[in-house]
PDB file of C-alpha atoms in Angstrom:
ATOM      1  CA  MET A  81      38.364   1.716 148.368  1.00 51.00           C
ATOM      2  CA  SER A  82      34.818   1.238 147.117  1.00 61.00           C
ATOM      3  CA  ARG A  83      32.440   4.143 146.836  1.00 70.00           C
ATOM      4  CA  ARG A  84      30.653   4.898 150.134  1.00 75.00           C
ATOM      5  CA  ASN A  85      26.947   5.623 150.273  1.00 82.00           C
ATOM      6  CA  VAL A  86      26.541   8.491 152.771  1.00 83.00           C
ATOM      7  CA  ARG A  87      23.104   9.810 153.702  1.00 86.00           C
ATOM      8  CA  LEU A  88      22.161  12.380 156.296  1.00 89.00           C
ATOM      9  CA  ILE A  89      19.197  11.266 158.410  1.00 92.00           C
ATOM     10  CA  GLU A  90      18.939  14.096 160.934  1.00 94.00           C
ATOM     11  CA  VAL A  91      20.865  17.212 161.951  1.00 93.00           C
ATOM     12  CA  VAL A  92      20.305  19.502 164.932  1.00 93.00           C
ATOM     13  CA  VAL A  93      22.252  22.720 165.418  1.00 92.00           C
ATOM     14  CA  ARG A  94      22.767  23.240 169.139  1.00 92.00           C
ATOM     15  CA  ARG A  95      25.070  26.249 168.783  1.00 89.00           C
ATOM     16  CA  MET A  96      26.473  28.138 165.815  1.00 87.00           C
ATOM     17  CA  PRO A  97      27.082  31.795 164.889  1.00 85.00           C
ATOM     18  CA  GLY A  98      23.683  33.475 164.851  1.00 84.00           C
ATOM     19  CA  PHE A  99      22.209  30.700 167.022  1.00 86.00           C
ATOM     20  CA  PRO A 100      24.135  30.693 170.327  1.00 82.00           C
ATOM     21  CA  HIS A 101      21.461  28.793 172.292  1.00 83.00           C
ATOM     22  CA  GLY A 102      19.852  26.321 169.911  1.00 85.00           C
ATOM     23  CA  GLY A 103      19.258  26.555 166.240  1.00 87.00           C
ATOM     24  CA  PRO A 104      17.544  24.981 163.280  1.00 88.00           C
ATOM     25  CA  ALA A 105      17.044  21.260 162.884  1.00 89.00           C
ATOM     26  CA  LEU A 106      16.169  18.827 160.123  1.00 88.00           C
ATOM     27  CA  HIS A 107      14.457  15.618 161.188  1.00 89.00           C
ATOM     28  CA  GLU A 108      13.792  12.734 158.825  1.00 86.00           C
ATOM     29  CA  VAL A 109      15.943  13.942 155.936  1.00 87.00           C
ATOM     30  CA  GLY A 110      14.974  11.988 152.830  1.00 83.00           C
ATOM     31  CA  PRO A 111      17.199  10.431 150.183  1.00 80.00           C
ATOM     32  CA  GLY A 112      17.692  12.472 147.029  1.00 76.00           C
ATOM     33  CA  VAL A 113      16.781  16.146 146.804  1.00 76.00           C
ATOM     34  CA  ASN A 114      15.682  17.921 149.982  1.00 79.00           C
ATOM     35  CA  LEU A 115      14.202  21.397 150.017  1.00 79.00           C
ATOM     36  CA  ILE A 116      14.890  23.693 152.953  1.00 82.00           C
ATOM     37  CA  ALA A 117      12.506  26.641 152.999  1.00 79.00           C
ATOM     38  CA  GLY A 118      11.857  29.369 155.520  1.00 81.00           C
ATOM     39  CA  PRO A 119      11.876  33.107 156.086  1.00 83.00           C
ATOM     40  CA  ASN A 120      15.054  35.167 156.164  1.00 82.00           C
ATOM     41  CA  ALA A 121      17.226  34.545 159.250  1.00 83.00           C
ATOM     42  CA  SER A 122      15.464  31.256 160.049  1.00 86.00           C
ATOM     43  CA  GLY A 123      18.640  29.156 159.725  1.00 86.00           C
ATOM     44  CA  LYS A 124      18.631  27.722 156.193  1.00 85.00           C
ATOM     45  CA  THR A 125      22.231  28.669 155.423  1.00 84.00           C
ATOM     46  CA  THR A 126      23.262  27.748 158.965  1.00 86.00           C
ATOM     47  CA  LEU A 127      21.959  24.214 158.370  1.00 86.00           C
ATOM     48  CA  VAL A 128      24.016  23.950 155.175  1.00 84.00           C
ATOM     49  CA  ARG A 129      27.156  25.148 156.998  1.00 85.00           C
ATOM     50  CA  ALA A 130      26.450  22.726 159.845  1.00 87.00           C
ATOM     51  CA  ILE A 131      26.195  19.766 157.466  1.00 85.00           C
ATOM     52  CA  ARG A 132      29.426  20.724 155.709  1.00 83.00           C
ATOM     53  CA  SER A 133      31.202  21.195 159.043  1.00 83.00           C
ATOM     54  CA  LEU A 134      29.976  17.845 160.233  1.00 82.00           C
ATOM     55  CA  LEU A 135      30.918  15.839 157.165  1.00 81.00           C
ATOM     56  CA  TRP A 136      33.885  17.579 155.578  1.00 79.00           C
ATOM     57  CA  SER A 137      35.424  20.722 156.956  1.00 72.00           C
ATOM     58  CA  GLY A 138      36.076  20.054 160.617  1.00 73.00           C
ATOM     59  CA  ASN A 139      34.478  22.787 162.656  1.00 76.00           C
ATOM     60  CA  PRO A 140      35.571  26.259 161.545  1.00 72.00           C
ATOM     61  CA  HIS A 141      32.582  27.848 163.285  1.00 75.00           C
ATOM     62  CA  GLY A 142      33.112  26.264 166.725  1.00 82.00           C
ATOM     63  CA  ALA A 143      29.608  24.869 166.408  1.00 87.00           C
ATOM     64  CA  SER A 144      27.779  22.305 168.480  1.00 91.00           C
ATOM     65  CA  ILE A 145      25.927  19.909 166.180  1.00 91.00           C
ATOM     66  CA  HIS A 146      24.166  16.587 166.690  1.00 94.00           C
ATOM     67  CA  ALA A 147      23.345  14.325 163.742  1.00 93.00           C
ATOM     68  CA  ARG A 148      22.523  10.849 162.565  1.00 93.00           C
ATOM     69  CA  VAL A 149      24.270   9.691 159.395  1.00 91.00           C
ATOM     70  CA  ALA A 150      23.974   6.446 157.454  1.00 89.00           C
ATOM     71  CA  VAL A 151      27.232   5.269 155.907  1.00 87.00           C
ATOM     72  CA  ASP A 152      26.597   2.299 153.661  1.00 86.00           C
ATOM     73  CA  GLU A 153      24.329   0.149 155.872  1.00 85.00           C
ATOM     74  CA  GLU A 154      25.544   1.391 159.269  1.00 89.00           C
ATOM     75  CA  ILE A 155      23.921   4.278 161.153  1.00 91.00           C
ATOM     76  CA  PHE A 156      26.121   6.604 163.184  1.00 92.00           C
ATOM     77  CA  THR A 157      25.265   9.183 165.814  1.00 92.00           C
ATOM     78  CA  VAL A 158      27.610  12.149 165.537  1.00 90.00           C
ATOM     79  CA  ASP A 159      28.275  14.864 168.096  1.00 91.00           C
ATOM     80  CA  LEU A 160      30.467  17.777 167.095  1.00 89.00           C
ATOM     81  CA  ASP A 161      31.186  20.345 169.788  1.00 90.00           C
ATOM     82  CA  GLY A 162      34.018  22.801 169.243  1.00 87.00           C
ATOM     83  CA  THR A 163      37.089  20.658 168.569  1.00 85.00           C
ATOM     84  CA  ARG A 164      35.523  17.487 170.005  1.00 87.00           C
ATOM     85  CA  GLU A 165      34.013  15.086 167.454  1.00 86.00           C
ATOM     86  CA  VAL A 166      32.476  11.758 168.469  1.00 88.00           C
ATOM     87  CA  TRP A 167      31.050   9.176 166.047  1.00 89.00           C
ATOM     88  CA  ARG A 168      29.137   6.262 167.568  1.00 90.00           C
ATOM     89  CA  GLY A 169      28.033   3.376 165.386  1.00 88.00           C
ATOM     90  CA  GLU A 170      26.542  -0.060 165.749  1.00 79.00           C
ATOM     91  CA  SER A 171      30.034  -1.526 165.636  1.00 72.00           C
ATOM     92  CA  ASP A 172      32.278   0.169 168.179  1.00 68.00           C
ATOM     93  CA  GLY A 173      35.063   0.760 165.685  1.00 63.00           C
ATOM     94  CA  GLU A 174      36.609   3.877 164.236  1.00 72.00           C
ATOM     95  CA  PRO A 175      34.558   6.609 162.582  1.00 77.00           C
ATOM     96  CA  PRO A 176      33.847   5.856 158.925  1.00 81.00           C
ATOM     97  CA  ILE A 177      36.076   7.153 156.176  1.00 80.00           C
ATOM     98  CA  LEU A 178      33.893   9.558 154.237  1.00 79.00           C
ATOM     99  CA  PRO A 179      34.392  10.449 150.585  1.00 74.00           C
ATOM    100  CA  PRO A 180      36.092  13.809 149.997  1.00 74.00           C
ATOM    101  CA  ALA A 181      33.735  16.740 149.513  1.00 70.00           C
ATOM    102  CA  GLU A 182      34.955  17.172 145.919  1.00 69.00           C
ATOM    103  CA  GLY A 183      33.577  13.765 144.957  1.00 62.00           C
ATOM    104  CA  VAL A 184      30.159  14.186 146.563  1.00 62.00           C
ATOM    105  CA  PRO A 185      27.236  15.293 144.374  1.00 60.00           C
ATOM    106  CA  TRP A 186      26.342  18.169 146.695  1.00 63.00           C
ATOM    107  CA  HIS A 187      24.677  21.320 145.452  1.00 64.00           C
ATOM    108  CA  HIS A 188      23.492  24.280 147.474  1.00 66.00           C
ATOM    109  CA  LEU A 189      21.070  26.100 145.201  1.00 66.00           C
ATOM    110  CA  SER A 190      19.188  29.154 146.392  1.00 68.00           C
ATOM    111  CA  LEU A 191      15.631  29.811 145.288  1.00 66.00           C
ATOM    112  CA  HIS A 192      16.488  32.776 143.081  1.00 62.00           C
ATOM    113  CA  THR A 193      18.785  30.563 140.985  1.00 63.00           C
ATOM    114  CA  LEU A 194      16.006  28.001 140.570  1.00 65.00           C
ATOM    115  CA  LEU A 195      13.213  30.319 139.539  1.00 68.00           C
ATOM    116  CA  VAL A 196      12.195  29.167 136.098  1.00 66.00           C
ATOM    117  CA  GLU A 197      11.518  31.218 133.035  1.00 69.00           C
ATOM    118  CA  GLU A 198       8.231  30.727 131.223  1.00 73.00           C
ATOM    119  CA  GLY A 199       8.414  27.488 129.235  1.00 71.00           C
ATOM    120  CA  GLU A 200      11.438  26.157 131.149  1.00 73.00           C
ATOM    121  CA  SER A 201      11.076  23.079 133.345  1.00 75.00           C
ATOM    122  CA  PHE A 202      12.180  23.056 136.961  1.00 71.00           C
ATOM    123  CA  ALA A 203      14.199  19.882 136.341  1.00 72.00           C
ATOM    124  CA  ARG A 204      16.071  21.500 133.438  1.00 72.00           C
ATOM    125  CA  ARG A 205      16.858  24.534 135.594  1.00 72.00           C
ATOM    126  CA  ILE A 206      18.325  22.310 138.309  1.00 71.00           C
ATOM    127  CA  GLY A 207      20.406  20.556 135.626  1.00 71.00           C
ATOM    128  CA  VAL A 208      21.787  23.857 134.339  1.00 72.00           C
ATOM    129  CA  GLU A 209      22.621  25.086 137.846  1.00 68.00           C
ATOM    130  CA  THR A 210      24.368  21.874 138.888  1.00 67.00           C
ATOM    131  CA  ALA A 211      26.365  21.936 135.645  1.00 63.00           C
ATOM    132  CA  GLY A 212      27.882  25.314 136.428  1.00 65.00           C
ATOM    133  CA  GLY A 213      25.010  27.747 136.320  1.00 67.00           C
ATOM    134  CA  HIS A 214      24.643  28.835 132.728  1.00 66.00           C
ATOM    135  CA  ASP A 215      23.623  27.373 129.420  1.00 69.00           C
ATOM    136  CA  LEU A 216      26.282  29.160 127.358  1.00 67.00           C
ATOM    137  CA  ARG A 217      25.033  27.894 124.017  1.00 70.00           C
ATOM    138  CA  ALA A 218      21.520  29.233 124.696  1.00 75.00           C
ATOM    139  CA  ALA A 219      22.960  32.534 125.943  1.00 75.00           C
ATOM    140  CA  ALA A 220      25.078  32.944 122.791  1.00 75.00           C
ATOM    141  CA  GLU A 221      22.103  32.183 120.567  1.00 80.00           C
ATOM    142  CA  SER A 222      19.895  34.664 122.430  1.00 82.00           C
ATOM    143  CA  VAL A 223      22.281  37.554 121.707  1.00 83.00           C
ATOM    144  CA  GLY A 224      22.942  36.485 118.115  1.00 81.00           C
ATOM    145  CA  PHE A 225      26.555  35.421 118.682  1.00 78.00           C
ATOM    146  CA  GLN A 226      28.012  33.582 115.676  1.00 71.00           C
ATOM    147  CA  ARG A 227      31.082  31.440 116.159  1.00 66.00           C
ATOM    148  CA  SER A 228      33.961  32.393 113.868  1.00 61.00           C
ATOM    149  CA  ARG A 229      35.118  29.610 111.575  1.00 61.00           C
ATOM    150  CA  ARG A 230      38.547  31.153 111.132  1.00 62.00           C
ATOM    151  CA  PRO A 231      40.982  30.599 114.026  1.00 58.00           C
ATOM    152  CA  ARG A 232      42.545  33.680 115.531  1.00 58.00           C
ATOM    153  CA  ALA A 233      46.289  34.142 115.610  1.00 57.00           C
TER     154      ALA A 233
END
């Protein structure tokens, strides 16, 4: 199977833990990096959980979510409500087969992990965080760690 191009266009949380009667929404989600900002308890993490529930994990939260998703060139309207999931596309076929979550370049980075040190670029910080979170070589150098040339038994 060829690689699918999946892009979220819009997501609206109608019901989810913490938001029993309407929740946060993202309209006009852009391609590439999107920044979700807001005060505590405004629904940022809920939106991330909603997107994951919608695309990959079923619905462990019993949420009600509405979204529009582009898969390759086709746009689908998706309604997830409890155990009921309905995908409607331009062609009235089956829902699209989405790539597994493990193969999707998806990163949920909180602001405190992205705050940059003086002299460090924001882009470099994002690179470090998406590569596992730490630049081990730089950390070793900063504490004066010297690699032993003799192997240990």
